[in-house]
Amino acid sequence: MKKILLVMLALVLVIISGMLVFESDQKEQRQQKHILKLQKEAEPYESELQEIRQDLEERSRAIYSSSDISSSMVGFVMTSAGDMDLVKEVANEYSFTPIIVLNCDLSQDILLEILQKASEQNYEIMLSGMTFDENVLKTADIIRDQGTDYGYDQDVVFMIRKKCDSDKNRNLLKQHEYKNIIYYDSMMKSDISGKMRYIPYRFVRSNVSAYINTIEYAVSEKVDIIWLFNIEEIENGKLSKGIITDFLQILDKRIKKGTMHYIKLGEAFYALAKKEGLMQEAEEEYTRYKEEQKVRIDELEAEIDKIYSCWNEY
């Protein structure tokens, strides 16, 4: 009888131990699920916070570090949000951040679709127009304002095409408070005039071998430049996916050799201000931008703290 009781007691203890282990496992699983849920909820806020901090670091580096080599940017002129697939395909294996050129001759609906797609990929944006008049500028102003909803700086860059570049149109840009301008210059020289900053562009349209000398000139003269591809020109044969890929490979070789480096659009204009002796202006602009971003940083940190405050609620 005593042995039977001992066996029964042992069984009870085993059952209780099993139940405790099971409950512990269940509790741990609930905890893990809860933590994963919180992390997933916080992920977009943490991602945006990281991007803002990285952007501030890059802008600061552009002001306070020195570089004595050519700087390159790469942009794509798009006519629809669908063009983004090609941009991702040809650009994602390289270390540069693509710049999406928003052609303000297009409808606002199309431009907003492109803007949203660019934002989803964390690409930079730049405004432009095949033509240039008050209507184009009005559309550009609207897209510039809308861009802030997608995390873009109010100081959006505007590209004025060679055929549209004139003192009159430059004054119009100034009146509309555009001060960072991409323009055509035969000698590929950057410039600062009347507090407006200018960095040159080149469209890549023909066989890449025709551009090797242009790249080498950029390297030797240590110029800052944006290389542009008009996706629409693939349809009329002026451009092809192969030309884009070949050109980017040639450019990337220069990057890896250390004779050229990639730079972001905002960094390029900060660096230009520094190069032209406008260090104080560049610092003031950076400080203003940093203060603007601090508001968003505080909002994001508050959201993240709020989410993780529920850490033990499972």
PDB file of C-alpha atoms in Angstrom:
ATOM      1  CA  MET A   1       0.000   0.000   0.000  1.00  0.00           C
ATOM      2  CA  LYS A   2       2.826   2.306   0.917  1.00  0.00           C
ATOM      3  CA  LYS A   3       4.543   1.612  -2.390  1.00  0.00           C
ATOM      4  CA  ILE A   4       1.337   2.375  -4.260  1.00  0.00           C
ATOM      5  CA  LEU A   5       1.011   5.712  -2.474  1.00  0.00           C
ATOM      6  CA  LEU A   6       4.609   6.542  -3.270  1.00  0.00           C
ATOM      7  CA  VAL A   7       4.059   5.692  -6.933  1.00  0.00           C
ATOM      8  CA  MET A   8       0.899   7.790  -7.022  1.00  0.00           C
ATOM      9  CA  LEU A   9       2.703  10.670  -5.338  1.00  0.00           C
ATOM     10  CA  ALA A  10       5.530  10.418  -7.848  1.00  0.00           C
ATOM     11  CA  LEU A  11       3.026  10.470 -10.701  1.00  0.00           C
ATOM     12  CA  VAL A  12       1.331  13.529  -9.233  1.00  0.00           C
ATOM     13  CA  LEU A  13       4.689  15.254  -8.927  1.00  0.00           C
ATOM     14  CA  VAL A  14       5.558  14.370 -12.518  1.00  0.00           C
ATOM     15  CA  ILE A  15       2.193  15.695 -13.712  1.00  0.00           C
ATOM     16  CA  ILE A  16       2.582  18.896 -11.719  1.00  0.00           C
ATOM     17  CA  SER A  17       6.140  19.344 -12.998  1.00  0.00           C
ATOM     18  CA  GLY A  18       4.923  18.766 -16.558  1.00  0.00           C
ATOM     19  CA  MET A  19       2.138  21.303 -16.093  1.00  0.00           C
ATOM     20  CA  LEU A  20       4.597  23.839 -14.700  1.00  0.00           C
ATOM     21  CA  VAL A  21       6.979  23.275 -17.609  1.00  0.00           C
ATOM     22  CA  PHE A  22       4.088  23.511 -20.067  1.00  0.00           C
ATOM     23  CA  GLU A  23       2.846  26.724 -18.449  1.00  0.00           C
ATOM     24  CA  SER A  24       6.369  28.125 -18.501  1.00  0.00           C
ATOM     25  CA  ASP A  25       6.727  27.257 -22.190  1.00  0.00           C
ATOM     26  CA  GLN A  26       3.350  28.800 -22.951  1.00  0.00           C
ATOM     27  CA  LYS A  27       4.296  31.914 -21.027  1.00  0.00           C
ATOM     28  CA  GLU A  28       7.609  32.157 -22.885  1.00  0.00           C
ATOM     29  CA  GLN A  29       5.845  31.722 -26.236  1.00  0.00           C
ATOM     30  CA  ARG A  30       3.319  34.420 -25.345  1.00  0.00           C
ATOM     31  CA  GLN A  31       6.187  36.677 -24.306  1.00  0.00           C
ATOM     32  CA  GLN A  32       8.076  36.046 -27.547  1.00  0.00           C
ATOM     33  CA  LYS A  33       4.951  36.689 -29.647  1.00  0.00           C
ATOM     34  CA  HIS A  34       4.291  39.865 -27.689  1.00  0.00           C
ATOM     35  CA  ILE A  35       7.881  41.087 -28.142  1.00  0.00           C
ATOM     36  CA  LEU A  36       7.791  40.318 -31.880  1.00  0.00           C
ATOM     37  CA  LYS A  37       4.494  42.194 -32.160  1.00  0.00           C
ATOM     38  CA  LEU A  38       5.977  45.227 -30.414  1.00  0.00           C
ATOM     39  CA  GLN A  39       9.132  45.117 -32.552  1.00  0.00           C
ATOM     40  CA  LYS A  40       7.073  44.894 -35.728  1.00  0.00           C
ATOM     41  CA  GLU A  41       4.936  47.811 -34.586  1.00  0.00           C
ATOM     42  CA  ALA A  42       8.001  49.899 -33.745  1.00  0.00           C
ATOM     43  CA  GLU A  43       9.968  48.936 -36.885  1.00  0.00           C
ATOM     44  CA  PRO A  44       8.731  51.720 -39.235  1.00  0.00           C
ATOM     45  CA  TYR A  45       9.395  54.369 -36.569  1.00  0.00           C
ATOM     46  CA  GLU A  46      12.862  52.964 -35.823  1.00  0.00           C
ATOM     47  CA  SER A  47      13.644  52.743 -39.537  1.00  0.00           C
ATOM     48  CA  GLU A  48      12.647  56.372 -40.163  1.00  0.00           C
ATOM     49  CA  LEU A  49      14.606  57.473 -37.099  1.00  0.00           C
ATOM     50  CA  GLN A  50      17.713  55.695 -38.372  1.00  0.00           C
ATOM     51  CA  GLU A  51      17.318  57.290 -41.816  1.00  0.00           C
ATOM     52  CA  ILE A  52      17.017  60.794 -40.333  1.00  0.00           C
ATOM     53  CA  ARG A  53      20.096  60.307 -38.163  1.00  0.00           C
ATOM     54  CA  GLN A  54      22.072  58.907 -41.085  1.00  0.00           C
ATOM     55  CA  ASP A  55      21.012  61.841 -43.252  1.00  0.00           C
ATOM     56  CA  LEU A  56      22.102  64.335 -40.585  1.00  0.00           C
ATOM     57  CA  GLU A  57      25.447  62.554 -40.264  1.00  0.00           C
ATOM     58  CA  GLU A  58      26.007  62.671 -44.031  1.00  0.00           C
ATOM     59  CA  ARG A  59      25.112  66.375 -44.238  1.00  0.00           C
ATOM     60  CA  SER A  60      27.424  67.142 -41.334  1.00  0.00           C
ATOM     61  CA  ARG A  61      30.220  65.175 -42.972  1.00  0.00           C
ATOM     62  CA  ALA A  62      29.760  67.145 -46.198  1.00  0.00           C
ATOM     63  CA  ILE A  63      30.375  70.390 -44.300  1.00  0.00           C
ATOM     64  CA  TYR A  64      33.164  69.432 -41.948  1.00  0.00           C
ATOM     65  CA  SER A  65      35.127  66.828 -43.884  1.00  0.00           C
ATOM     66  CA  SER A  66      37.363  67.564 -46.843  1.00  0.00           C
ATOM     67  CA  SER A  67      37.331  65.809 -50.208  1.00  0.00           C
ATOM     68  CA  ASP A  68      39.666  66.519 -53.085  1.00  0.00           C
ATOM     69  CA  ILE A  69      38.119  64.207 -55.659  1.00  0.00           C
ATOM     70  CA  SER A  70      35.202  64.384 -58.077  1.00  0.00           C
ATOM     71  CA  SER A  71      31.706  63.771 -56.717  1.00  0.00           C
ATOM     72  CA  SER A  72      29.031  61.998 -58.744  1.00  0.00           C
ATOM     73  CA  MET A  73      25.274  61.692 -58.442  1.00  0.00           C
ATOM     74  CA  VAL A  74      22.968  59.615 -60.639  1.00  0.00           C
ATOM     75  CA  GLY A  75      19.415  60.620 -61.573  1.00  0.00           C
ATOM     76  CA  PHE A  76      16.533  59.221 -63.581  1.00  0.00           C
ATOM     77  CA  VAL A  77      13.841  61.230 -65.376  1.00  0.00           C
ATOM     78  CA  MET A  78      10.558  59.321 -65.143  1.00  0.00           C
ATOM     79  CA  THR A  79       7.205  59.676 -66.885  1.00  0.00           C
ATOM     80  CA  SER A  80       5.274  57.290 -64.642  1.00  0.00           C
ATOM     81  CA  ALA A  81       5.552  55.455 -61.340  1.00  0.00           C
ATOM     82  CA  GLY A  82       6.011  52.247 -63.331  1.00  0.00           C
ATOM     83  CA  ASP A  83       9.475  53.444 -64.416  1.00  0.00           C
ATOM     84  CA  MET A  84      10.620  52.837 -60.829  1.00  0.00           C
ATOM     85  CA  ASP A  85      10.974  49.113 -61.544  1.00  0.00           C
ATOM     86  CA  LEU A  86      13.726  49.769 -64.098  1.00  0.00           C
ATOM     87  CA  VAL A  87      15.484  52.189 -61.751  1.00  0.00           C
ATOM     88  CA  LYS A  88      15.537  49.570 -58.983  1.00  0.00           C
ATOM     89  CA  GLU A  89      16.746  46.914 -61.401  1.00  0.00           C
ATOM     90  CA  VAL A  90      19.738  48.864 -62.736  1.00  0.00           C
ATOM     91  CA  ALA A  91      20.683  50.832 -59.621  1.00  0.00           C
ATOM     92  CA  ASN A  92      20.204  48.653 -56.563  1.00  0.00           C
ATOM     93  CA  GLU A  93      23.533  46.818 -56.882  1.00  0.00           C
ATOM     94  CA  TYR A  94      25.462  50.090 -56.584  1.00  0.00           C
ATOM     95  CA  SER A  95      26.153  52.224 -53.536  1.00  0.00           C
ATOM     96  CA  PHE A  96      24.649  55.496 -54.785  1.00  0.00           C
ATOM     97  CA  THR A  97      21.184  56.756 -53.871  1.00  0.00           C
ATOM     98  CA  PRO A  98      19.177  57.285 -57.091  1.00  0.00           C
ATOM     99  CA  ILE A  99      17.713  60.734 -57.657  1.00  0.00           C
ATOM    100  CA  ILE A 100      14.239  60.754 -59.178  1.00  0.00           C
ATOM    101  CA  VAL A 101      13.658  63.739 -61.463  1.00  0.00           C
ATOM    102  CA  LEU A 102      10.036  64.871 -61.312  1.00  0.00           C
ATOM    103  CA  ASN A 103       9.064  66.414 -64.663  1.00  0.00           C
ATOM    104  CA  CYS A 104       6.577  69.111 -63.675  1.00  0.00           C
ATOM    105  CA  ASP A 105       5.039  69.171 -67.170  1.00  0.00           C
ATOM    106  CA  LEU A 106       3.254  65.991 -66.069  1.00  0.00           C
ATOM    107  CA  SER A 107      -0.053  65.984 -64.195  1.00  0.00           C
ATOM    108  CA  GLN A 108       0.012  66.372 -60.428  1.00  0.00           C
ATOM    109  CA  ASP A 109      -1.571  62.930 -59.973  1.00  0.00           C
ATOM    110  CA  ILE A 110       1.259  61.217 -61.877  1.00  0.00           C
ATOM    111  CA  LEU A 111       3.878  63.254 -60.042  1.00  0.00           C
ATOM    112  CA  LEU A 112       2.404  62.347 -56.651  1.00  0.00           C
ATOM    113  CA  GLU A 113       2.446  58.649 -57.595  1.00  0.00           C
ATOM    114  CA  ILE A 114       6.124  58.928 -58.546  1.00  0.00           C
ATOM    115  CA  LEU A 115       6.817  60.901 -55.354  1.00  0.00           C
ATOM    116  CA  GLN A 116       5.228  58.179 -53.229  1.00  0.00           C
ATOM    117  CA  LYS A 117       7.209  55.434 -54.997  1.00  0.00           C
ATOM    118  CA  ALA A 118      10.448  57.383 -54.570  1.00  0.00           C
ATOM    119  CA  SER A 119       9.706  57.816 -50.877  1.00  0.00           C
ATOM    120  CA  GLU A 120       9.058  54.083 -50.444  1.00  0.00           C
ATOM    121  CA  GLN A 121      12.534  53.367 -51.853  1.00  0.00           C
ATOM    122  CA  ASN A 122      14.186  56.189 -49.852  1.00  0.00           C
ATOM    123  CA  TYR A 123      15.355  57.768 -53.126  1.00  0.00           C
ATOM    124  CA  GLU A 124      16.145  61.458 -53.431  1.00  0.00           C
ATOM    125  CA  ILE A 125      14.010  63.749 -55.588  1.00  0.00           C
ATOM    126  CA  MET A 126      14.620  66.718 -57.844  1.00  0.00           C
ATOM    127  CA  LEU A 127      12.119  68.942 -59.669  1.00  0.00           C
ATOM    128  CA  SER A 128      12.373  69.958 -63.312  1.00  0.00           C
ATOM    129  CA  GLY A 129      10.381  70.578 -66.471  1.00  0.00           C
ATOM    130  CA  MET A 130      10.747  69.921 -70.172  1.00  0.00           C
ATOM    131  CA  THR A 131       9.501  73.492 -70.527  1.00  0.00           C
ATOM    132  CA  PHE A 132       9.728  76.408 -68.144  1.00  0.00           C
ATOM    133  CA  ASP A 133       6.958  78.843 -67.272  1.00  0.00           C
ATOM    134  CA  GLU A 134       4.753  79.879 -64.369  1.00  0.00           C
ATOM    135  CA  ASN A 135       2.562  76.779 -64.775  1.00  0.00           C
ATOM    136  CA  VAL A 136       5.566  74.478 -64.432  1.00  0.00           C
ATOM    137  CA  LEU A 137       6.747  76.428 -61.397  1.00  0.00           C
ATOM    138  CA  LYS A 138       3.255  76.348 -59.873  1.00  0.00           C
ATOM    139  CA  THR A 139       3.182  72.563 -60.205  1.00  0.00           C
ATOM    140  CA  ALA A 140       6.739  72.347 -58.827  1.00  0.00           C
ATOM    141  CA  ASP A 141       5.742  74.418 -55.784  1.00  0.00           C
ATOM    142  CA  ILE A 142       2.800  72.119 -55.084  1.00  0.00           C
ATOM    143  CA  ILE A 143       4.949  68.988 -55.360  1.00  0.00           C
ATOM    144  CA  ARG A 144       7.631  70.594 -53.189  1.00  0.00           C
ATOM    145  CA  ASP A 145       5.042  71.224 -50.467  1.00  0.00           C
ATOM    146  CA  GLN A 146       3.586  67.731 -50.840  1.00  0.00           C
ATOM    147  CA  GLY A 147       7.073  66.289 -50.566  1.00  0.00           C
ATOM    148  CA  THR A 148       7.312  67.297 -46.919  1.00  0.00           C
ATOM    149  CA  ASP A 149       4.504  64.811 -46.178  1.00  0.00           C
ATOM    150  CA  TYR A 150       6.818  62.087 -47.494  1.00  0.00           C
ATOM    151  CA  GLY A 151       9.804  63.207 -45.445  1.00  0.00           C
ATOM    152  CA  TYR A 152      11.545  65.370 -48.061  1.00  0.00           C
ATOM    153  CA  ASP A 153      13.252  68.634 -47.179  1.00  0.00           C
ATOM    154  CA  GLN A 154      11.554  71.884 -48.171  1.00  0.00           C
ATOM    155  CA  ASP A 155      14.764  72.927 -49.966  1.00  0.00           C
ATOM    156  CA  VAL A 156      14.072  70.707 -52.970  1.00  0.00           C
ATOM    157  CA  VAL A 157      16.562  71.001 -55.832  1.00  0.00           C
ATOM    158  CA  PHE A 158      15.333  72.300 -59.209  1.00  0.00           C
ATOM    159  CA  MET A 159      16.970  71.382 -62.507  1.00  0.00           C
ATOM    160  CA  ILE A 160      16.764  74.011 -65.234  1.00  0.00           C
ATOM    161  CA  ARG A 161      17.464  72.562 -68.668  1.00  0.00           C
ATOM    162  CA  LYS A 162      19.968  74.109 -71.027  1.00  0.00           C
ATOM    163  CA  LYS A 163      17.318  75.386 -73.466  1.00  0.00           C
ATOM    164  CA  CYS A 164      15.413  77.078 -70.614  1.00  0.00           C
ATOM    165  CA  ASP A 165      18.370  78.634 -68.792  1.00  0.00           C
ATOM    166  CA  SER A 166      18.256  82.435 -68.836  1.00  0.00           C
ATOM    167  CA  ASP A 167      18.609  85.326 -66.391  1.00  0.00           C
ATOM    168  CA  LYS A 168      14.834  85.788 -66.484  1.00  0.00           C
ATOM    169  CA  ASN A 169      14.136  82.168 -65.570  1.00  0.00           C
ATOM    170  CA  ARG A 170      16.827  82.132 -62.904  1.00  0.00           C
ATOM    171  CA  ASN A 171      15.146  85.147 -61.326  1.00  0.00           C
ATOM    172  CA  LEU A 172      11.822  83.293 -61.439  1.00  0.00           C
ATOM    173  CA  LEU A 173      13.419  80.374 -59.595  1.00  0.00           C
ATOM    174  CA  LYS A 174      14.768  82.789 -57.012  1.00  0.00           C
ATOM    175  CA  GLN A 175      11.323  84.361 -56.577  1.00  0.00           C
ATOM    176  CA  HIS A 176       9.899  80.895 -55.955  1.00  0.00           C
ATOM    177  CA  GLU A 177      12.613  80.343 -53.324  1.00  0.00           C
ATOM    178  CA  TYR A 178      14.665  77.731 -55.168  1.00  0.00           C
ATOM    179  CA  LYS A 179      18.335  78.218 -54.368  1.00  0.00           C
ATOM    180  CA  ASN A 180      19.889  74.822 -55.147  1.00  0.00           C
ATOM    181  CA  ILE A 181      19.932  74.481 -58.925  1.00  0.00           C
ATOM    182  CA  ILE A 182      21.127  71.793 -61.328  1.00  0.00           C
ATOM    183  CA  TYR A 183      22.123  73.384 -64.667  1.00  0.00           C
ATOM    184  CA  TYR A 184      24.087  72.790 -67.848  1.00  0.00           C
ATOM    185  CA  ASP A 185      27.607  74.174 -68.047  1.00  0.00           C
ATOM    186  CA  SER A 186      29.896  73.399 -70.970  1.00  0.00           C
ATOM    187  CA  MET A 187      32.937  73.252 -68.670  1.00  0.00           C
ATOM    188  CA  MET A 188      31.051  71.280 -65.998  1.00  0.00           C
ATOM    189  CA  LYS A 189      31.731  73.940 -63.389  1.00  0.00           C
ATOM    190  CA  SER A 190      29.749  74.483 -60.217  1.00  0.00           C
ATOM    191  CA  ASP A 191      28.921  78.057 -59.292  1.00  0.00           C
ATOM    192  CA  ILE A 192      27.397  80.292 -56.641  1.00  0.00           C
ATOM    193  CA  SER A 193      25.700  83.486 -57.753  1.00  0.00           C
ATOM    194  CA  GLY A 194      23.334  85.696 -55.796  1.00  0.00           C
ATOM    195  CA  LYS A 195      23.083  83.067 -53.020  1.00  0.00           C
ATOM    196  CA  MET A 196      21.946  80.514 -55.593  1.00  0.00           C
ATOM    197  CA  ARG A 197      24.083  77.404 -55.974  1.00  0.00           C
ATOM    198  CA  TYR A 198      24.591  75.630 -59.289  1.00  0.00           C
ATOM    199  CA  ILE A 199      25.869  72.110 -59.957  1.00  0.00           C
ATOM    200  CA  PRO A 200      26.157  70.821 -63.561  1.00  0.00           C
ATOM    201  CA  TYR A 201      24.376  67.906 -65.200  1.00  0.00           C
ATOM    202  CA  ARG A 202      25.008  65.675 -68.189  1.00  0.00           C
ATOM    203  CA  PHE A 203      22.457  63.449 -69.918  1.00  0.00           C
ATOM    204  CA  VAL A 204      23.746  60.030 -70.956  1.00  0.00           C
ATOM    205  CA  ARG A 205      22.147  59.259 -74.298  1.00  0.00           C
ATOM    206  CA  SER A 206      24.632  57.562 -76.600  1.00  0.00           C
ATOM    207  CA  ASN A 207      27.192  54.779 -76.565  1.00  0.00           C
ATOM    208  CA  VAL A 208      29.039  54.776 -73.273  1.00  0.00           C
ATOM    209  CA  SER A 209      32.448  54.955 -74.987  1.00  0.00           C
ATOM    210  CA  ALA A 210      31.535  58.530 -75.991  1.00  0.00           C
ATOM    211  CA  TYR A 211      31.296  59.405 -72.301  1.00  0.00           C
ATOM    212  CA  ILE A 212      34.560  57.909 -71.089  1.00  0.00           C
ATOM    213  CA  ASN A 213      36.392  61.148 -71.885  1.00  0.00           C
ATOM    214  CA  THR A 214      33.679  63.123 -70.091  1.00  0.00           C
ATOM    215  CA  ILE A 215      34.074  60.954 -66.991  1.00  0.00           C
ATOM    216  CA  GLU A 216      37.850  61.291 -67.130  1.00  0.00           C
ATOM    217  CA  TYR A 217      37.491  65.076 -67.443  1.00  0.00           C
ATOM    218  CA  ALA A 218      35.239  65.103 -64.375  1.00  0.00           C
ATOM    219  CA  VAL A 219      37.850  63.078 -62.488  1.00  0.00           C
ATOM    220  CA  SER A 220      40.803  65.246 -63.541  1.00  0.00           C
ATOM    221  CA  GLU A 221      39.007  68.532 -62.825  1.00  0.00           C
ATOM    222  CA  LYS A 222      37.512  67.197 -59.558  1.00  0.00           C
ATOM    223  CA  VAL A 223      34.059  68.449 -60.504  1.00  0.00           C
ATOM    224  CA  ASP A 224      30.739  67.675 -58.844  1.00  0.00           C
ATOM    225  CA  ILE A 225      28.203  66.434 -61.387  1.00  0.00           C
ATOM    226  CA  ILE A 226      24.913  64.598 -61.743  1.00  0.00           C
ATOM    227  CA  TRP A 227      24.615  62.024 -64.548  1.00  0.00           C
ATOM    228  CA  LEU A 228      21.074  61.725 -65.872  1.00  0.00           C
ATOM    229  CA  PHE A 229      19.115  59.053 -67.731  1.00  0.00           C
ATOM    230  CA  ASN A 230      15.748  59.858 -69.335  1.00  0.00           C
ATOM    231  CA  ILE A 231      13.761  56.611 -69.141  1.00  0.00           C
ATOM    232  CA  GLU A 232      11.382  57.815 -71.860  1.00  0.00           C
ATOM    233  CA  GLU A 233      14.281  57.849 -74.353  1.00  0.00           C
ATOM    234  CA  ILE A 234      14.479  54.060 -74.210  1.00  0.00           C
ATOM    235  CA  GLU A 235      11.339  54.028 -76.386  1.00  0.00           C
ATOM    236  CA  ASN A 236      12.848  56.193 -79.151  1.00  0.00           C
ATOM    237  CA  GLY A 237      16.206  54.389 -79.192  1.00  0.00           C
ATOM    238  CA  LYS A 238      18.331  57.200 -77.741  1.00  0.00           C
ATOM    239  CA  LEU A 239      18.885  55.139 -74.618  1.00  0.00           C
ATOM    240  CA  SER A 240      18.819  51.485 -73.587  1.00  0.00           C
ATOM    241  CA  LYS A 241      19.038  49.464 -70.420  1.00  0.00           C
ATOM    242  CA  GLY A 242      22.417  48.202 -71.640  1.00  0.00           C
ATOM    243  CA  ILE A 243      23.783  51.745 -71.965  1.00  0.00           C
ATOM    244  CA  ILE A 244      22.633  52.567 -68.434  1.00  0.00           C
ATOM    245  CA  THR A 245      24.233  49.413 -67.029  1.00  0.00           C
ATOM    246  CA  ASP A 246      27.510  49.852 -68.948  1.00  0.00           C
ATOM    247  CA  PHE A 247      27.805  53.483 -67.881  1.00  0.00           C
ATOM    248  CA  LEU A 248      27.163  52.684 -64.217  1.00  0.00           C
ATOM    249  CA  GLN A 249      29.809  49.944 -64.343  1.00  0.00           C
ATOM    250  CA  ILE A 250      32.391  52.372 -65.739  1.00  0.00           C
ATOM    251  CA  LEU A 251      31.434  54.925 -63.092  1.00  0.00           C
ATOM    252  CA  ASP A 252      31.633  52.328 -60.351  1.00  0.00           C
ATOM    253  CA  LYS A 253      35.187  51.390 -61.387  1.00  0.00           C
ATOM    254  CA  ARG A 254      36.240  54.996 -60.778  1.00  0.00           C
ATOM    255  CA  ILE A 255      34.525  54.895 -57.391  1.00  0.00           C
ATOM    256  CA  LYS A 256      36.370  51.710 -56.399  1.00  0.00           C
ATOM    257  CA  LYS A 257      39.691  53.182 -57.580  1.00  0.00           C
ATOM    258  CA  GLY A 258      39.090  56.129 -55.263  1.00  0.00           C
ATOM    259  CA  THR A 259      39.333  58.752 -58.021  1.00  0.00           C
ATOM    260  CA  MET A 260      35.643  59.641 -57.662  1.00  0.00           C
ATOM    261  CA  HIS A 261      32.979  59.153 -55.011  1.00  0.00           C
ATOM    262  CA  TYR A 262      29.218  59.125 -54.802  1.00  0.00           C
ATOM    263  CA  ILE A 263      27.513  61.922 -52.924  1.00  0.00           C
ATOM    264  CA  LYS A 264      23.919  62.731 -52.063  1.00  0.00           C
ATOM    265  CA  LEU A 265      22.190  65.774 -53.499  1.00  0.00           C
ATOM    266  CA  GLY A 266      21.946  67.681 -50.218  1.00  0.00           C
ATOM    267  CA  GLU A 267      25.561  66.891 -49.351  1.00  0.00           C
ATOM    268  CA  ALA A 268      26.735  68.168 -52.738  1.00  0.00           C
ATOM    269  CA  PHE A 269      25.247  71.615 -52.198  1.00  0.00           C
ATOM    270  CA  TYR A 270      26.596  71.829 -48.642  1.00  0.00           C
ATOM    271  CA  ALA A 271      30.030  70.892 -49.967  1.00  0.00           C
ATOM    272  CA  LEU A 272      29.723  73.529 -52.700  1.00  0.00           C
ATOM    273  CA  ALA A 273      28.937  76.240 -50.157  1.00  0.00           C
ATOM    274  CA  LYS A 274      31.968  75.179 -48.150  1.00  0.00           C
ATOM    275  CA  LYS A 275      34.181  75.109 -51.250  1.00  0.00           C
ATOM    276  CA  GLU A 276      33.090  78.612 -52.215  1.00  0.00           C
ATOM    277  CA  GLY A 277      33.916  80.001 -48.777  1.00  0.00           C
ATOM    278  CA  LEU A 278      30.328  80.126 -47.532  1.00  0.00           C
ATOM    279  CA  MET A 279      31.015  77.932 -44.526  1.00  0.00           C
ATOM    280  CA  GLN A 280      28.907  80.039 -42.176  1.00  0.00           C
ATOM    281  CA  GLU A 281      25.914  79.890 -44.513  1.00  0.00           C
ATOM    282  CA  ALA A 282      26.280  76.115 -44.884  1.00  0.00           C
ATOM    283  CA  GLU A 283      26.511  75.702 -41.104  1.00  0.00           C
ATOM    284  CA  GLU A 284      23.451  77.893 -40.514  1.00  0.00           C
ATOM    285  CA  GLU A 285      21.476  75.945 -43.104  1.00  0.00           C
ATOM    286  CA  TYR A 286      22.534  72.649 -41.539  1.00  0.00           C
ATOM    287  CA  THR A 287      21.594  73.887 -38.050  1.00  0.00           C
ATOM    288  CA  ARG A 288      18.161  74.973 -39.288  1.00  0.00           C
ATOM    289  CA  TYR A 289      17.608  71.616 -40.972  1.00  0.00           C
ATOM    290  CA  LYS A 290      18.821  69.750 -37.874  1.00  0.00           C
ATOM    291  CA  GLU A 291      16.358  71.676 -35.686  1.00  0.00           C
ATOM    292  CA  GLU A 292      13.528  70.870 -38.085  1.00  0.00           C
ATOM    293  CA  GLN A 293      14.435  67.193 -37.988  1.00  0.00           C
ATOM    294  CA  LYS A 294      14.672  67.237 -34.177  1.00  0.00           C
ATOM    295  CA  VAL A 295      10.917  67.781 -34.009  1.00  0.00           C
ATOM    296  CA  ARG A 296      10.363  64.605 -36.015  1.00  0.00           C
ATOM    297  CA  ILE A 297      13.046  62.731 -34.036  1.00  0.00           C
ATOM    298  CA  ASP A 298      11.257  63.605 -30.787  1.00  0.00           C
ATOM    299  CA  GLU A 299       7.938  62.422 -32.251  1.00  0.00           C
ATOM    300  CA  LEU A 300       9.446  59.123 -33.400  1.00  0.00           C
ATOM    301  CA  GLU A 301      11.216  58.480 -30.089  1.00  0.00           C
ATOM    302  CA  ALA A 302       7.959  59.170 -28.224  1.00  0.00           C
ATOM    303  CA  GLU A 303       6.104  56.673 -30.425  1.00  0.00           C
ATOM    304  CA  ILE A 304       8.806  54.040 -29.903  1.00  0.00           C
ATOM    305  CA  ASP A 305       8.825  54.594 -26.113  1.00  0.00           C
ATOM    306  CA  LYS A 306       5.037  54.321 -26.061  1.00  0.00           C
ATOM    307  CA  ILE A 307       5.143  50.993 -27.899  1.00  0.00           C
ATOM    308  CA  TYR A 308       7.859  49.464 -25.716  1.00  0.00           C
ATOM    309  CA  SER A 309       6.192  50.697 -22.519  1.00  0.00           C
ATOM    310  CA  CYS A 310       3.865  47.702 -23.020  1.00  0.00           C
ATOM    311  CA  TRP A 311       6.829  45.298 -22.896  1.00  0.00           C
ATOM    312  CA  ASN A 312       5.501  43.355 -19.872  1.00  0.00           C
ATOM    313  CA  GLU A 313       1.853  43.381 -20.902  1.00  0.00           C
ATOM    314  CA  TYR A 314       1.421  39.886 -22.306  1.00  0.00           C
TER     315      TYR A 314
END
